[in-house]
Short mmCIF file of C-alpha atoms in Angstrom, two decimals:
data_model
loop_
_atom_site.label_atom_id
_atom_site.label_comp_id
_atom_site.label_asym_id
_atom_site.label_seq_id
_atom_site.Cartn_x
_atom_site.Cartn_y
_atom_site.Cartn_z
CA UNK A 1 0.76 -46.78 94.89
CA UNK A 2 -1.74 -45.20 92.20
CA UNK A 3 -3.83 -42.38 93.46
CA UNK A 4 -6.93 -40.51 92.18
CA UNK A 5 -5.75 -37.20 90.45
CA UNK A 6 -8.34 -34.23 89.17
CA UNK A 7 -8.21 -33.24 85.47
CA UNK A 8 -9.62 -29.84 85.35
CA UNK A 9 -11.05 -28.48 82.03
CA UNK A 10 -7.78 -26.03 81.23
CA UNK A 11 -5.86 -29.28 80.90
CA UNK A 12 -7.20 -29.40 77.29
CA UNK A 13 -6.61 -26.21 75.95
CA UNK A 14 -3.00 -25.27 78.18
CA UNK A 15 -0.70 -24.01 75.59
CA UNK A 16 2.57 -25.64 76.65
CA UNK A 17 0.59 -29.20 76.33
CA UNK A 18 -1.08 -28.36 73.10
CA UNK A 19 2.34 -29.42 70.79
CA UNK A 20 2.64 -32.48 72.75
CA UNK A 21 1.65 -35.68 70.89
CA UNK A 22 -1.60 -36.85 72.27
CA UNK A 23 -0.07 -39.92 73.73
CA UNK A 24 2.52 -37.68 75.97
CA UNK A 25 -0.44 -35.64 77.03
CA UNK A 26 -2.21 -39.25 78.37
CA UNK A 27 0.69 -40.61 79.50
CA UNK A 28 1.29 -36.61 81.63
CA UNK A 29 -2.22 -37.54 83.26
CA UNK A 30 -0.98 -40.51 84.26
CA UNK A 31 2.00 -39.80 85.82
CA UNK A 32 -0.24 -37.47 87.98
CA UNK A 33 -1.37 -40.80 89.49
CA UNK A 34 1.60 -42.39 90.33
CA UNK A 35 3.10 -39.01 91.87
CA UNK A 36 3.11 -38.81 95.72
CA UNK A 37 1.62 -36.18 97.64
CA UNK A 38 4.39 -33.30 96.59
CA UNK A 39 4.28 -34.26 92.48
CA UNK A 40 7.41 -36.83 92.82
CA UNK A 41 7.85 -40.14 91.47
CA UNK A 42 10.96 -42.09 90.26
CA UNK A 43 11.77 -41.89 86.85
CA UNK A 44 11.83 -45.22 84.83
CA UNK A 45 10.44 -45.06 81.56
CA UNK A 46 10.34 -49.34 81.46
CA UNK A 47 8.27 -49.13 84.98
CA UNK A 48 5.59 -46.28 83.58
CA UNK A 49 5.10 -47.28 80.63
CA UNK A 50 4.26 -50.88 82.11
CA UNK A 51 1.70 -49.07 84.91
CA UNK A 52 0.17 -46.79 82.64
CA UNK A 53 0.10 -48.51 80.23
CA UNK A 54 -0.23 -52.29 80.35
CA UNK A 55 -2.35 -53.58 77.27
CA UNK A 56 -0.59 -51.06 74.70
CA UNK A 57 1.91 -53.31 73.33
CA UNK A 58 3.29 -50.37 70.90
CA UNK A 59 4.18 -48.23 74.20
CA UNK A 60 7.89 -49.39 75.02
CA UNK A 61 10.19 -47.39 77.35
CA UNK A 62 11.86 -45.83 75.08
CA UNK A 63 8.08 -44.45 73.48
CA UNK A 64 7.98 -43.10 76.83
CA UNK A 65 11.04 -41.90 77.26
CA UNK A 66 10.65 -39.52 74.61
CA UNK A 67 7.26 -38.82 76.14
CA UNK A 68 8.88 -38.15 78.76
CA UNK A 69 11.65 -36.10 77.12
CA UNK A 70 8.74 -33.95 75.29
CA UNK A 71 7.37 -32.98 78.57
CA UNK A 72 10.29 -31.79 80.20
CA UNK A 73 10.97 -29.28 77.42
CA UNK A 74 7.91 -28.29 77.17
CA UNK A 75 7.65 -27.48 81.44
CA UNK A 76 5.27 -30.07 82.47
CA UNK A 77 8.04 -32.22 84.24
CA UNK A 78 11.55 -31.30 85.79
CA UNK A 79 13.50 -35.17 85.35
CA UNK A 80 16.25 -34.79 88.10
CA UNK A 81 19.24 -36.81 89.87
CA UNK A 82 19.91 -37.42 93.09
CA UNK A 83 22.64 -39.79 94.31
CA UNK A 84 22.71 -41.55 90.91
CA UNK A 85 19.01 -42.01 91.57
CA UNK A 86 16.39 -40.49 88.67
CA UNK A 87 13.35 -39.10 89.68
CA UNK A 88 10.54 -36.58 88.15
CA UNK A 89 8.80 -34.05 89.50
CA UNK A 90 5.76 -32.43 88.14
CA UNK A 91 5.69 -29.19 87.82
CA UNK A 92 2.39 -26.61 88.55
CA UNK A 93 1.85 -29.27 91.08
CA UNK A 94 -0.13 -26.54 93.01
CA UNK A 95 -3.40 -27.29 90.80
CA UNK A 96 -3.66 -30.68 92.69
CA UNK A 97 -5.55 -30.08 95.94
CA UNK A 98 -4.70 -32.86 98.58
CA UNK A 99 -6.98 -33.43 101.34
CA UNK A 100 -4.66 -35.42 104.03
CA UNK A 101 -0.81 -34.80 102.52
CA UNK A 102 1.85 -37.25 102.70
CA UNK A 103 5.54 -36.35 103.04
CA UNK A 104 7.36 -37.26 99.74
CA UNK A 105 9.93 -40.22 100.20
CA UNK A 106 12.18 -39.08 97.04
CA UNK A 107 14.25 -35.82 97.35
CA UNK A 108 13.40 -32.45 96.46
CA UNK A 109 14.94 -30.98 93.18
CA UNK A 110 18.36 -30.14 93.91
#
């Protein structure tokens, strides 16, 4: 389930975001709303890029998997397994304040 995220002002000018293609950066503040409570969400490239994404013909899963791909080098994401299961979790989660936290269903990094 989507959930209202903050963008604060830093966002723009953060360094490690500032090589990132401008469609990675979107698609980063996006993923902010379909992360749970503790910054994890499952990792499908086909399934975001259909939720964020849904008039955007031009933004296939594999677009987004290398959106994806650029923002786990650059820090923004850690993409993990768990029991053959993918997942992401976002990192510098901390800057998200959450009024009435939910325990995550997905595992922790391992």
């Amino acid at each position: 389930m989507a959930r209202i995220r903050s963008v604060k002002p830093e966002f723009f000018t953060d360094p490690n975001l500032g090589g990132l293609p401008r469609d990675a950066r979107l698609a980063y503040i996006g993923l902010w709303t379909e992360a749970d409570d503790e910054g994890r969400l499952l990792d499908s490239p086909k399934l975001l890029a259909g939720s964020l994404f849904p008039w955007d013909e031009d933004v296939t899963a594999r677009r987004f998997e290398q959106w994806l791909q650029g923002l786990n080098d650059a820090g923004c994401i850690l993409r993990y397994s768990v029991e053959n299961a993918e997942y992401i979790q976002i990192i510098s989660w901390h800057h998200q304040r959450i009024s009435r936290p939910t325990l995550s269903k997905y595992p922790p990094p391992v």
